[in-house]
Amino acid sequence: MDAKPVNIYEYEEIARGKLGRGEYDFIAGAATDEITLRRTRAVLDSIMMKPRMLVDISERDLSTTVLGQEISFPVMLDPAGNHSAAHPEAELATVRAAGAAGTLMALSAQASRTLEEVAQAATGPIWFQQYFFKDRGLTLEMARRAEEAGYSALCLTVDAKVKPKRERNIRNDYKGPASPNYAADLNIAGSNWSFGLDAPTGANDIRDPAAAWADLDWLAANTRLPLVVKGIMVAEDGYQSAEYGAKAVIVSNHGTRYLDTTFATIEVLPEVVDAVDGRIEVYMDGGIRRGSDVFKALALGARAVLIGRPLFWGLAVDGEEGVKSVLEILRDELDATMGMCGKTTVESIDRDSLGGVSPLLSLLPAAPQFL
Ligand SMILES: Cc1cc2nc3c(=O)[nH]c(=O)nc-3n(C[C@H](O)[C@H](O)[C@H](O)COP(=O)(O)O)c2cc1C
């Protein structure tokens, strides 16, 4: 490999050169016009931080806990399907990297390796992500397998009930492989349910469009694993998640891969944090590319963040080492940001460190709007 990339954007650039067009677009792409994909970075970039001086920052502790399990810094790996699109060792490389970096990986229901294989390779905490399937027996069977294999939480993705329009995949005629976590006969009519690019909405999909809040209660009563609801974007849904038995929510718009022109997740994070009012934990994903982004999410109330696309860039560039390096870059950048903002623990990061509106706005009649 040439010189080691120094940031996540460089990882993406090199990964782009290594991956086929179909794979790169599958990972990088989002729904329809990709407006929120761009908005997410614009919003994160426009939140300003307030550096603080002459605070003793000699000892900084980035560790925290999620659902009682310790992680060495507040960045986890999102559930994301088909890691084999980026590297032949797929989720086995990713889970080893997560363990080596002292953090947690959530395994996608659409992983390229079985959940048992990935659990065996894990050296750190792991969660399993699944959906409400039309077949409730299958829903429970997946939960049982995750329990038995040693996963410590079930991450329920609730924002993926409708087939999204991802135009890059349509143009490239991209179809990912089926997941080995399901029997072959679930790939009805040869149409891979997990991507379903050419299926009419919902037709060949084993996921249940009828799933509702009561199903969360039902699953919570039928598994000993805590439930993490992924895909919350409004206060009411955060509140409902707590009411119906979830132990945590992930404020997420699925990397804007389903509905376009939503707010960026960082914009709605505070309302969800307020709505759950400390009853359950709140995490956030979407567009995290810098340690300063992690800092901003924590300042606005997230307990931890997760990353999706960056793990693929690390995998594509250098397999396990690449994912570990992506995580270490974010850790180092967060550590430096904390130090420069006078913070020594992740718990102490709060809104006082942020500024959203330029101080010039009150001084100049026609000051530029940044947000
Ligand atoms: C290639 C790819 C596959 C994904 N597959 C899943 C999935 O199987 N289940 C899921 O809940 N989210 C999935 N996601 C969404 C991620 O979990 C996450 O919400 C999103 O990527 C976060 O945004 P970021 O990529 O900007 O970090 C996927 C994302 C990508 C990029």
mmCIF file of C-alpha atoms and ligand atoms in Angstrom:
data_model
loop_
_atom_site.group_PDB
_atom_site.id
_atom_site.type_symbol
_atom_site.label_atom_id
_atom_site.label_comp_id
_atom_site.label_asym_id
_atom_site.label_seq_id
_atom_site.Cartn_x
_atom_site.Cartn_y
_atom_site.Cartn_z
ATOM 1 C CA MET A 1 0.000 0.000 0.000
ATOM 2 C CA ASP A 2 1.106 3.572 -0.635
ATOM 3 C CA ALA A 3 1.264 6.161 2.149
ATOM 4 C CA LYS A 4 -1.273 5.456 4.870
ATOM 5 C CA PRO A 5 -4.408 7.606 4.591
ATOM 6 C CA VAL A 6 -4.527 10.277 7.280
ATOM 7 C CA ASN A 7 -8.283 10.772 7.423
ATOM 8 C CA ILE A 8 -11.575 9.095 6.516
ATOM 9 C CA TYR A 9 -11.951 11.057 3.285
ATOM 10 C CA GLU A 10 -8.601 9.740 2.048
ATOM 11 C CA TYR A 11 -9.731 6.223 2.908
ATOM 12 C CA GLU A 12 -12.815 6.773 0.743
ATOM 13 C CA GLU A 13 -10.746 8.135 -2.142
ATOM 14 C CA ILE A 14 -8.403 5.141 -2.159
ATOM 15 C CA ALA A 15 -11.288 2.693 -1.679
ATOM 16 C CA ARG A 16 -13.041 4.223 -4.662
ATOM 17 C CA GLY A 17 -10.042 3.406 -6.837
ATOM 18 C CA LYS A 18 -9.982 -0.195 -5.627
ATOM 19 C CA LEU A 19 -13.673 -1.051 -5.756
ATOM 20 C CA GLY A 20 -15.747 -1.752 -8.833
ATOM 21 C CA ARG A 21 -18.243 0.929 -9.820
ATOM 22 C CA GLY A 22 -21.197 -1.153 -8.633
ATOM 23 C CA GLU A 23 -19.675 -1.811 -5.209
ATOM 24 C CA TYR A 24 -18.533 1.773 -4.686
ATOM 25 C CA ASP A 25 -21.935 3.182 -5.614
ATOM 26 C CA PHE A 26 -23.742 0.587 -3.474
ATOM 27 C CA ILE A 27 -21.767 1.741 -0.443
ATOM 28 C CA ALA A 28 -21.512 5.475 -1.101
ATOM 29 C CA GLY A 29 -24.945 6.003 -2.583
ATOM 30 C CA ALA A 30 -28.228 7.059 -1.035
ATOM 31 C CA ALA A 31 -31.877 7.469 -2.038
ATOM 32 C CA THR A 32 -33.089 9.550 -5.006
ATOM 33 C CA ASP A 33 -31.387 12.962 -5.192
ATOM 34 C CA GLU A 34 -29.050 12.346 -2.226
ATOM 35 C CA ILE A 35 -29.978 15.777 -0.862
ATOM 36 C CA THR A 36 -29.833 14.756 2.795
ATOM 37 C CA LEU A 37 -26.564 12.929 2.166
ATOM 38 C CA ARG A 38 -25.060 16.330 1.302
ATOM 39 C CA ARG A 39 -27.075 18.182 3.950
ATOM 40 C CA THR A 40 -25.697 15.907 6.652
ATOM 41 C CA ARG A 41 -22.121 16.993 6.007
ATOM 42 C CA ALA A 42 -23.129 20.627 5.532
ATOM 43 C CA VAL A 43 -24.919 20.715 8.883
ATOM 44 C CA LEU A 44 -22.146 18.913 10.774
ATOM 45 C CA ASP A 45 -19.570 21.239 9.212
ATOM 46 C CA SER A 46 -21.569 24.339 10.148
ATOM 47 C CA ILE A 47 -21.745 23.591 13.877
ATOM 48 C CA MET A 48 -18.910 25.534 15.459
ATOM 49 C CA MET A 49 -16.955 24.490 18.531
ATOM 50 C CA LYS A 50 -15.780 26.717 21.345
ATOM 51 C CA PRO A 51 -12.209 26.029 22.423
ATOM 52 C CA ARG A 52 -11.394 26.516 26.111
ATOM 53 C CA MET A 53 -8.025 27.395 27.580
ATOM 54 C CA LEU A 54 -6.026 26.706 30.711
ATOM 55 C CA VAL A 55 -8.019 23.700 31.813
ATOM 56 C CA ASP A 56 -5.993 20.718 33.072
ATOM 57 C CA ILE A 57 -6.489 18.234 30.247
ATOM 58 C CA SER A 58 -3.440 16.082 30.947
ATOM 59 C CA GLU A 59 -5.540 12.961 31.636
ATOM 60 C CA ARG A 60 -8.298 12.274 29.117
ATOM 61 C CA ASP A 61 -10.622 9.277 29.348
ATOM 62 C CA LEU A 62 -12.620 8.469 26.205
ATOM 63 C CA SER A 63 -14.216 5.286 27.524
ATOM 64 C CA THR A 64 -17.917 4.875 28.147
ATOM 65 C CA THR A 65 -20.551 2.159 28.406
ATOM 66 C CA VAL A 66 -23.403 1.172 26.120
ATOM 67 C CA LEU A 67 -26.130 -0.917 27.736
ATOM 68 C CA GLY A 68 -23.686 -1.635 30.543
ATOM 69 C CA GLN A 69 -20.843 -2.851 28.319
ATOM 70 C CA GLU A 70 -17.606 -0.887 28.281
ATOM 71 C CA ILE A 71 -16.208 0.480 25.032
ATOM 72 C CA SER A 72 -12.874 2.283 24.888
ATOM 73 C CA PHE A 73 -14.291 5.286 23.024
ATOM 74 C CA PRO A 74 -17.806 6.274 21.942
ATOM 75 C CA VAL A 75 -17.675 5.139 18.294
ATOM 76 C CA MET A 76 -19.244 1.814 17.285
ATOM 77 C CA LEU A 77 -19.686 -0.003 13.989
ATOM 78 C CA ASP A 78 -23.123 0.229 12.450
ATOM 79 C CA PRO A 79 -24.930 -2.830 11.121
ATOM 80 C CA ALA A 80 -24.336 -2.774 7.386
ATOM 81 C CA GLY A 81 -25.009 -5.529 4.891
ATOM 82 C CA ASN A 82 -22.599 -7.351 2.671
ATOM 83 C CA HIS A 83 -19.079 -6.473 3.825
ATOM 84 C CA SER A 84 -17.847 -8.858 1.135
ATOM 85 C CA ALA A 85 -18.542 -6.018 -1.312
ATOM 86 C CA ALA A 86 -15.377 -4.423 0.111
ATOM 87 C CA HIS A 87 -13.148 -7.311 1.228
ATOM 88 C CA PRO A 88 -13.183 -11.124 0.940
ATOM 89 C CA GLU A 89 -12.795 -11.593 4.711
ATOM 90 C CA ALA A 90 -15.913 -9.457 5.072
ATOM 91 C CA GLU A 91 -17.438 -9.252 8.583
ATOM 92 C CA LEU A 92 -14.733 -11.487 10.060
ATOM 93 C CA ALA A 93 -12.164 -8.770 9.370
ATOM 94 C CA THR A 94 -14.518 -6.071 10.634
ATOM 95 C CA VAL A 95 -15.349 -7.765 13.909
ATOM 96 C CA ARG A 96 -11.676 -8.432 14.643
ATOM 97 C CA ALA A 97 -10.909 -4.757 14.001
ATOM 98 C CA ALA A 98 -13.708 -3.647 16.330
ATOM 99 C CA GLY A 99 -12.360 -5.885 19.099
ATOM 100 C CA ALA A 100 -8.795 -4.676 18.548
ATOM 101 C CA ALA A 101 -9.950 -1.060 18.795
ATOM 102 C CA GLY A 102 -11.912 -1.828 21.949
ATOM 103 C CA THR A 103 -15.340 -1.130 20.554
ATOM 104 C CA LEU A 104 -18.568 -2.818 19.538
ATOM 105 C CA MET A 105 -19.796 -4.079 16.182
ATOM 106 C CA ALA A 106 -23.431 -4.536 15.224
ATOM 107 C CA LEU A 107 -23.813 -7.319 12.660
ATOM 108 C CA SER A 108 -26.308 -6.794 9.848
ATOM 109 C CA ALA A 109 -29.073 -9.295 9.148
ATOM 110 C CA GLN A 110 -27.746 -9.164 5.595
ATOM 111 C CA ALA A 111 -24.162 -9.988 6.496
ATOM 112 C CA SER A 112 -21.941 -11.951 4.116
ATOM 113 C CA ARG A 113 -21.054 -14.384 6.933
ATOM 114 C CA THR A 114 -23.301 -16.277 9.314
ATOM 115 C CA LEU A 115 -23.956 -14.696 12.664
ATOM 116 C CA GLU A 116 -22.372 -17.721 14.366
ATOM 117 C CA GLU A 117 -19.104 -17.396 12.396
ATOM 118 C CA VAL A 118 -18.866 -13.706 13.221
ATOM 119 C CA ALA A 119 -19.568 -14.331 16.922
ATOM 120 C CA GLN A 120 -16.739 -16.872 17.003
ATOM 121 C CA ALA A 121 -14.310 -14.364 15.519
ATOM 122 C CA ALA A 122 -15.363 -11.567 17.903
ATOM 123 C CA THR A 123 -13.092 -10.381 20.696
ATOM 124 C CA GLY A 124 -15.346 -7.523 21.829
ATOM 125 C CA PRO A 125 -19.053 -6.887 22.346
ATOM 126 C CA ILE A 126 -21.425 -7.598 19.437
ATOM 127 C CA TRP A 127 -25.058 -6.802 18.683
ATOM 128 C CA PHE A 128 -27.221 -8.466 16.062
ATOM 129 C CA GLN A 129 -29.444 -6.373 13.794
ATOM 130 C CA GLN A 130 -32.673 -7.731 12.434
ATOM 131 C CA TYR A 131 -36.100 -6.743 11.203
ATOM 132 C CA PHE A 132 -39.674 -7.706 11.956
ATOM 133 C CA PHE A 133 -40.277 -10.426 9.414
ATOM 134 C CA LYS A 134 -43.709 -11.341 8.076
ATOM 135 C CA ASP A 135 -42.942 -14.754 9.544
ATOM 136 C CA ARG A 136 -42.850 -14.115 13.282
ATOM 137 C CA GLY A 137 -41.371 -17.598 13.753
ATOM 138 C CA LEU A 138 -38.352 -16.510 11.693
ATOM 139 C CA THR A 139 -38.147 -13.288 13.721
ATOM 140 C CA LEU A 140 -37.881 -15.322 16.931
ATOM 141 C CA GLU A 141 -35.562 -17.893 15.377
ATOM 142 C CA MET A 142 -33.076 -15.149 14.470
ATOM 143 C CA ALA A 143 -33.334 -13.709 17.988
ATOM 144 C CA ARG A 144 -32.655 -17.157 19.508
ATOM 145 C CA ARG A 145 -29.655 -17.748 17.258
ATOM 146 C CA ALA A 146 -28.265 -14.358 18.279
ATOM 147 C CA GLU A 147 -28.830 -15.132 21.971
ATOM 148 C CA GLU A 148 -27.131 -18.501 21.681
ATOM 149 C CA ALA A 149 -24.184 -17.184 19.686
ATOM 150 C CA GLY A 150 -23.360 -14.560 22.344
ATOM 151 C CA TYR A 151 -24.737 -11.303 20.963
ATOM 152 C CA SER A 152 -25.565 -8.896 23.777
ATOM 153 C CA ALA A 153 -28.412 -6.895 22.168
ATOM 154 C CA LEU A 154 -30.832 -7.011 19.266
ATOM 155 C CA CYS A 155 -30.833 -3.957 17.072
ATOM 156 C CA LEU A 156 -34.229 -3.627 15.382
ATOM 157 C CA THR A 157 -34.054 -1.638 12.178
ATOM 158 C CA VAL A 158 -37.468 -0.023 11.782
ATOM 159 C CA ASP A 159 -36.892 2.378 8.902
ATOM 160 C CA ALA A 160 -36.594 -0.206 6.123
ATOM 161 C CA LYS A 161 -40.173 -1.384 5.470
ATOM 162 C CA VAL A 162 -40.413 0.037 1.974
ATOM 163 C CA LYS A 163 -38.105 -0.533 -0.971
ATOM 164 C CA PRO A 164 -35.966 2.558 -1.460
ATOM 165 C CA LYS A 165 -35.130 4.104 -4.825
ATOM 166 C CA ARG A 166 -31.349 4.078 -5.083
ATOM 167 C CA GLU A 167 -30.700 5.288 -8.561
ATOM 168 C CA ARG A 168 -26.996 4.462 -8.659
ATOM 169 C CA ASN A 169 -27.812 0.779 -8.013
ATOM 170 C CA ILE A 170 -30.547 0.792 -10.643
ATOM 171 C CA ARG A 171 -28.255 2.346 -13.207
ATOM 172 C CA ASN A 172 -25.446 -0.106 -12.397
ATOM 173 C CA ASP A 173 -27.890 -3.025 -12.224
ATOM 174 C CA TYR A 174 -26.183 -3.880 -8.945
ATOM 175 C CA LYS A 175 -27.369 -6.895 -6.961
ATOM 176 C CA GLY A 176 -25.556 -7.957 -3.835
ATOM 177 C CA PRO A 177 -25.298 -11.619 -2.945
ATOM 178 C CA ALA A 178 -27.867 -13.319 -0.712
ATOM 179 C CA SER A 179 -27.061 -13.527 2.986
ATOM 180 C CA PRO A 180 -26.088 -16.946 4.347
ATOM 181 C CA ASN A 181 -28.112 -16.150 7.480
ATOM 182 C CA TYR A 182 -31.301 -17.222 5.729
ATOM 183 C CA ALA A 183 -32.379 -20.325 3.903
ATOM 184 C CA ALA A 184 -31.959 -20.147 0.123
ATOM 185 C CA ASP A 185 -35.690 -20.491 -0.438
ATOM 186 C CA LEU A 186 -36.207 -17.082 1.158
ATOM 187 C CA ASN A 187 -34.704 -15.597 -1.953
ATOM 188 C CA ILE A 188 -38.031 -15.871 -3.635
ATOM 189 C CA ALA A 189 -38.020 -15.977 -7.435
ATOM 190 C CA GLY A 190 -34.281 -15.359 -7.462
ATOM 191 C CA SER A 191 -34.826 -11.799 -6.278
ATOM 192 C CA ASN A 192 -32.534 -11.113 -3.370
ATOM 193 C CA TRP A 193 -34.885 -9.751 -0.718
ATOM 194 C CA SER A 194 -32.096 -7.897 0.967
ATOM 195 C CA PHE A 195 -31.632 -5.547 -1.933
ATOM 196 C CA GLY A 196 -34.838 -6.172 -3.883
ATOM 197 C CA LEU A 197 -33.754 -3.729 -6.541
ATOM 198 C CA ASP A 198 -35.950 -5.108 -9.259
ATOM 199 C CA ALA A 199 -38.892 -6.223 -7.142
ATOM 200 C CA PRO A 200 -42.043 -4.149 -6.922
ATOM 201 C CA THR A 201 -42.246 -2.531 -3.503
ATOM 202 C CA GLY A 202 -42.499 -5.144 -0.834
ATOM 203 C CA ALA A 203 -43.538 -7.957 -3.166
ATOM 204 C CA ASN A 204 -40.629 -10.326 -2.600
ATOM 205 C CA ASP A 205 -39.638 -8.935 0.738
ATOM 206 C CA ILE A 206 -39.735 -11.060 3.850
ATOM 207 C CA ARG A 207 -39.766 -7.918 5.997
ATOM 208 C CA ASP A 208 -43.172 -7.005 7.393
ATOM 209 C CA PRO A 209 -44.723 -3.688 6.368
ATOM 210 C CA ALA A 210 -47.428 -4.292 8.995
ATOM 211 C CA ALA A 211 -44.968 -4.263 11.916
ATOM 212 C CA ALA A 212 -46.148 -1.832 14.596
ATOM 213 C CA TRP A 213 -45.253 -0.700 18.123
ATOM 214 C CA ALA A 214 -47.006 -3.657 19.765
ATOM 215 C CA ASP A 215 -44.535 -5.948 17.969
ATOM 216 C CA LEU A 216 -41.715 -4.324 19.888
ATOM 217 C CA ASP A 217 -43.437 -5.199 23.146
ATOM 218 C CA TRP A 218 -43.950 -8.753 21.867
ATOM 219 C CA LEU A 219 -40.286 -9.175 20.931
ATOM 220 C CA ALA A 220 -39.083 -7.632 24.209
ATOM 221 C CA ALA A 221 -41.225 -10.212 26.054
ATOM 222 C CA ASN A 222 -39.811 -13.060 23.968
ATOM 223 C CA THR A 223 -36.077 -12.437 24.124
ATOM 224 C CA ARG A 224 -33.704 -11.948 26.991
ATOM 225 C CA LEU A 225 -31.627 -9.545 24.896
ATOM 226 C CA PRO A 226 -32.165 -5.783 25.259
ATOM 227 C CA LEU A 227 -33.691 -4.128 22.190
ATOM 228 C CA VAL A 228 -32.087 -1.187 20.419
ATOM 229 C CA VAL A 229 -34.441 0.527 17.953
ATOM 230 C CA LYS A 230 -32.589 1.868 14.922
ATOM 231 C CA GLY A 231 -34.037 4.497 12.632
ATOM 232 C CA ILE A 232 -35.673 7.059 14.940
ATOM 233 C CA MET A 233 -36.007 10.574 13.517
ATOM 234 C CA VAL A 234 -38.758 12.283 15.544
ATOM 235 C CA ALA A 235 -39.358 12.864 19.246
ATOM 236 C CA GLU A 236 -42.616 10.889 19.385
ATOM 237 C CA ASP A 237 -40.970 7.749 18.001
ATOM 238 C CA GLY A 238 -38.202 8.043 20.570
ATOM 239 C CA TYR A 239 -40.825 8.303 23.294
ATOM 240 C CA GLN A 240 -42.738 5.326 21.888
ATOM 241 C CA SER A 241 -39.578 3.208 21.768
ATOM 242 C CA ALA A 242 -39.105 3.715 25.507
ATOM 243 C CA GLU A 243 -42.799 3.020 26.151
ATOM 244 C CA TYR A 244 -42.748 -0.238 24.190
ATOM 245 C CA GLY A 245 -39.750 -1.831 25.829
ATOM 246 C CA ALA A 246 -36.638 -0.660 23.970
ATOM 247 C CA LYS A 247 -33.528 -0.069 26.039
ATOM 248 C CA ALA A 248 -31.932 2.284 23.533
ATOM 249 C CA VAL A 249 -32.578 4.061 20.246
ATOM 250 C CA ILE A 250 -30.319 4.997 17.373
ATOM 251 C CA VAL A 251 -31.202 8.337 15.837
ATOM 252 C CA SER A 252 -30.610 7.360 12.231
ATOM 253 C CA ASN A 253 -31.959 7.927 8.742
ATOM 254 C CA HIS A 254 -30.162 4.826 7.463
ATOM 255 C CA GLY A 255 -27.407 6.943 5.995
ATOM 256 C CA THR A 256 -30.190 8.577 3.890
ATOM 257 C CA ARG A 257 -30.459 5.323 1.923
ATOM 258 C CA TYR A 258 -34.267 5.172 2.258
ATOM 259 C CA LEU A 259 -36.053 8.529 2.467
ATOM 260 C CA ASP A 260 -34.386 11.608 1.010
ATOM 261 C CA THR A 261 -34.981 15.205 2.173
ATOM 262 C CA THR A 262 -35.236 14.336 5.837
ATOM 263 C CA PHE A 263 -33.309 16.429 8.336
ATOM 264 C CA ALA A 264 -29.758 15.400 9.084
ATOM 265 C CA THR A 265 -29.702 13.157 12.152
ATOM 266 C CA ILE A 266 -27.717 15.704 14.169
ATOM 267 C CA GLU A 267 -30.606 18.172 13.674
ATOM 268 C CA VAL A 268 -33.203 15.909 15.279
ATOM 269 C CA LEU A 269 -30.959 14.341 17.918
ATOM 270 C CA PRO A 270 -31.789 16.954 20.609
ATOM 271 C CA GLU A 271 -35.555 16.461 20.296
ATOM 272 C CA VAL A 272 -35.212 12.683 20.653
ATOM 273 C CA VAL A 273 -32.889 13.085 23.636
ATOM 274 C CA ASP A 274 -35.437 15.380 25.285
ATOM 275 C CA ALA A 275 -38.330 13.016 24.500
ATOM 276 C CA VAL A 276 -36.742 9.924 26.056
ATOM 277 C CA ASP A 277 -35.724 12.021 29.047
ATOM 278 C CA GLY A 278 -32.979 9.688 30.276
ATOM 279 C CA ARG A 279 -35.212 6.593 30.373
ATOM 280 C CA ILE A 280 -33.203 4.821 27.655
ATOM 281 C CA GLU A 281 -29.879 5.405 25.922
ATOM 282 C CA VAL A 282 -29.674 7.448 22.713
ATOM 283 C CA TYR A 283 -27.027 6.914 20.044
ATOM 284 C CA MET A 284 -26.707 8.572 16.625
ATOM 285 C CA ASP A 285 -25.304 7.719 13.221
ATOM 286 C CA GLY A 286 -25.077 9.501 9.875
ATOM 287 C CA GLY A 287 -22.159 11.310 8.307
ATOM 288 C CA ILE A 288 -19.650 10.868 11.124
ATOM 289 C CA ARG A 289 -16.280 11.399 9.408
ATOM 290 C CA ARG A 290 -14.280 13.364 11.970
ATOM 291 C CA GLY A 291 -13.617 13.159 15.683
ATOM 292 C CA SER A 292 -15.177 16.621 15.900
ATOM 293 C CA ASP A 293 -18.433 15.132 14.516
ATOM 294 C CA VAL A 294 -18.409 12.604 17.368
ATOM 295 C CA PHE A 295 -17.837 15.458 19.811
ATOM 296 C CA LYS A 296 -20.783 17.433 18.375
ATOM 297 C CA ALA A 297 -23.139 14.448 18.629
ATOM 298 C CA LEU A 298 -22.101 13.832 22.237
ATOM 299 C CA ALA A 299 -22.529 17.542 23.023
ATOM 300 C CA LEU A 300 -26.103 17.321 21.717
ATOM 301 C CA GLY A 301 -26.936 14.341 23.910
ATOM 302 C CA ALA A 302 -25.831 11.152 22.141
ATOM 303 C CA ARG A 303 -24.167 8.602 24.393
ATOM 304 C CA ALA A 304 -22.174 7.216 21.467
ATOM 305 C CA VAL A 305 -22.182 7.257 17.661
ATOM 306 C CA LEU A 306 -21.928 4.611 14.971
ATOM 307 C CA ILE A 307 -20.279 4.644 11.565
ATOM 308 C CA GLY A 308 -21.432 2.903 8.385
ATOM 309 C CA ARG A 309 -19.672 3.839 5.148
ATOM 310 C CA PRO A 310 -16.270 4.554 6.742
ATOM 311 C CA LEU A 311 -15.943 0.917 7.832
ATOM 312 C CA PHE A 312 -16.294 -0.142 4.186
ATOM 313 C CA TRP A 313 -13.600 2.323 3.130
ATOM 314 C CA GLY A 314 -11.248 0.857 5.743
ATOM 315 C CA LEU A 315 -12.105 -2.690 4.675
ATOM 316 C CA ALA A 316 -11.600 -1.968 0.979
ATOM 317 C CA VAL A 317 -8.219 -0.314 1.530
ATOM 318 C CA ASP A 318 -6.665 -2.718 4.012
ATOM 319 C CA GLY A 319 -9.118 -5.278 5.452
ATOM 320 C CA GLU A 320 -8.988 -5.666 9.230
ATOM 321 C CA GLU A 321 -6.081 -3.198 9.533
ATOM 322 C CA GLY A 322 -7.980 -0.639 7.508
ATOM 323 C CA VAL A 323 -11.083 -0.769 9.694
ATOM 324 C CA LYS A 324 -8.917 -0.567 12.807
ATOM 325 C CA SER A 325 -7.097 2.422 11.389
ATOM 326 C CA VAL A 326 -10.386 4.190 10.539
ATOM 327 C CA LEU A 327 -11.457 3.706 14.154
ATOM 328 C CA GLU A 328 -8.102 4.874 15.520
ATOM 329 C CA ILE A 329 -8.248 8.017 13.370
ATOM 330 C CA LEU A 330 -11.640 8.893 14.836
ATOM 331 C CA ARG A 331 -10.398 8.117 18.350
ATOM 332 C CA ASP A 332 -7.316 10.343 17.954
ATOM 333 C CA GLU A 333 -9.339 13.185 16.449
ATOM 334 C CA LEU A 334 -11.938 12.972 19.230
ATOM 335 C CA ASP A 335 -9.209 12.934 21.856
ATOM 336 C CA ALA A 336 -7.605 16.059 20.396
ATOM 337 C CA THR A 337 -10.973 17.823 20.046
ATOM 338 C CA MET A 338 -11.794 17.094 23.676
ATOM 339 C CA GLY A 339 -8.457 18.446 24.788
ATOM 340 C CA MET A 340 -8.856 21.653 22.774
ATOM 341 C CA CYS A 341 -12.380 22.161 24.143
ATOM 342 C CA GLY A 342 -11.190 21.599 27.719
ATOM 343 C CA LYS A 343 -12.983 18.280 28.242
ATOM 344 C CA THR A 344 -11.380 15.264 29.895
ATOM 345 C CA THR A 345 -14.294 12.779 29.933
ATOM 346 C CA VAL A 346 -17.014 11.997 27.407
ATOM 347 C CA GLU A 347 -19.706 12.575 30.069
ATOM 348 C CA SER A 348 -18.565 16.180 30.495
ATOM 349 C CA ILE A 349 -19.054 17.097 26.818
ATOM 350 C CA ASP A 350 -22.114 19.365 26.681
ATOM 351 C CA ARG A 351 -23.860 22.027 24.617
ATOM 352 C CA ASP A 352 -21.734 24.794 26.112
ATOM 353 C CA SER A 353 -18.943 23.664 23.782
ATOM 354 C CA LEU A 354 -20.987 24.398 20.651
ATOM 355 C CA GLY A 355 -22.112 27.461 18.759
ATOM 356 C CA GLY A 356 -24.597 27.257 15.891
ATOM 357 C CA VAL A 357 -25.084 30.872 14.983
ATOM 358 C CA SER A 358 -22.323 33.247 14.021
ATOM 359 C CA PRO A 359 -21.818 36.048 16.560
ATOM 360 C CA LEU A 360 -21.677 38.350 13.539
ATOM 361 C CA LEU A 361 -25.397 37.892 12.930
ATOM 362 C CA SER A 362 -26.298 40.277 15.714
ATOM 363 C CA LEU A 363 -23.664 42.801 14.624
ATOM 364 C CA LEU A 364 -24.034 42.966 10.862
ATOM 365 C CA PRO A 365 -27.336 43.719 9.134
ATOM 366 C CA ALA A 366 -26.755 41.276 6.280
ATOM 367 C CA ALA A 367 -24.465 38.681 7.800
ATOM 368 C CA PRO A 368 -24.311 35.358 5.952
ATOM 369 C CA GLN A 369 -26.500 32.499 7.170
ATOM 370 C CA PHE A 370 -24.405 29.410 7.789
ATOM 371 C CA LEU A 371 -27.140 26.982 8.785
HETATM 372 C C1 LIG B 1 -23.438 -0.439 2.329
HETATM 373 C C2 LIG B 1 -24.381 -0.193 3.477
HETATM 374 C C3 LIG B 1 -25.211 -1.236 3.898
HETATM 375 C C4 LIG B 1 -26.089 -1.017 4.973
HETATM 376 N N1 LIG B 1 -26.847 -2.068 5.429
HETATM 377 C C5 LIG B 1 -27.623 -1.890 6.528
HETATM 378 C C6 LIG B 1 -28.307 -2.992 7.092
HETATM 379 O O1 LIG B 1 -28.220 -4.131 6.620
HETATM 380 N N2 LIG B 1 -29.070 -2.766 8.191
HETATM 381 C C7 LIG B 1 -29.166 -1.528 8.769
HETATM 382 O O2 LIG B 1 -29.854 -1.374 9.766
HETATM 383 N N3 LIG B 1 -28.513 -0.474 8.252
HETATM 384 C C8 LIG B 1 -27.736 -0.621 7.167
HETATM 385 N N4 LIG B 1 -27.036 0.451 6.664
HETATM 386 C C9 LIG B 1 -27.148 1.763 7.315
HETATM 387 C C10 LIG B 1 -26.079 1.923 8.419
HETATM 388 O O3 LIG B 1 -26.339 1.086 9.512
HETATM 389 C C11 LIG B 1 -26.047 3.365 8.957
HETATM 390 O O4 LIG B 1 -27.322 3.750 9.409
HETATM 391 C C12 LIG B 1 -25.517 4.409 7.993
HETATM 392 O O5 LIG B 1 -24.560 3.863 7.098
HETATM 393 C C13 LIG B 1 -24.882 5.545 8.790
HETATM 394 O O6 LIG B 1 -24.427 6.561 7.971
HETATM 395 P P1 LIG B 1 -22.898 6.707 7.472
HETATM 396 O O7 LIG B 1 -22.725 5.684 6.407
HETATM 397 O O8 LIG B 1 -22.862 8.098 6.958
HETATM 398 O O9 LIG B 1 -21.976 6.482 8.659
HETATM 399 C C14 LIG B 1 -26.153 0.250 5.596
HETATM 400 C C15 LIG B 1 -25.309 1.278 5.155
HETATM 401 C C16 LIG B 1 -24.425 1.074 4.122
HETATM 402 C C17 LIG B 1 -23.530 2.191 3.681
#
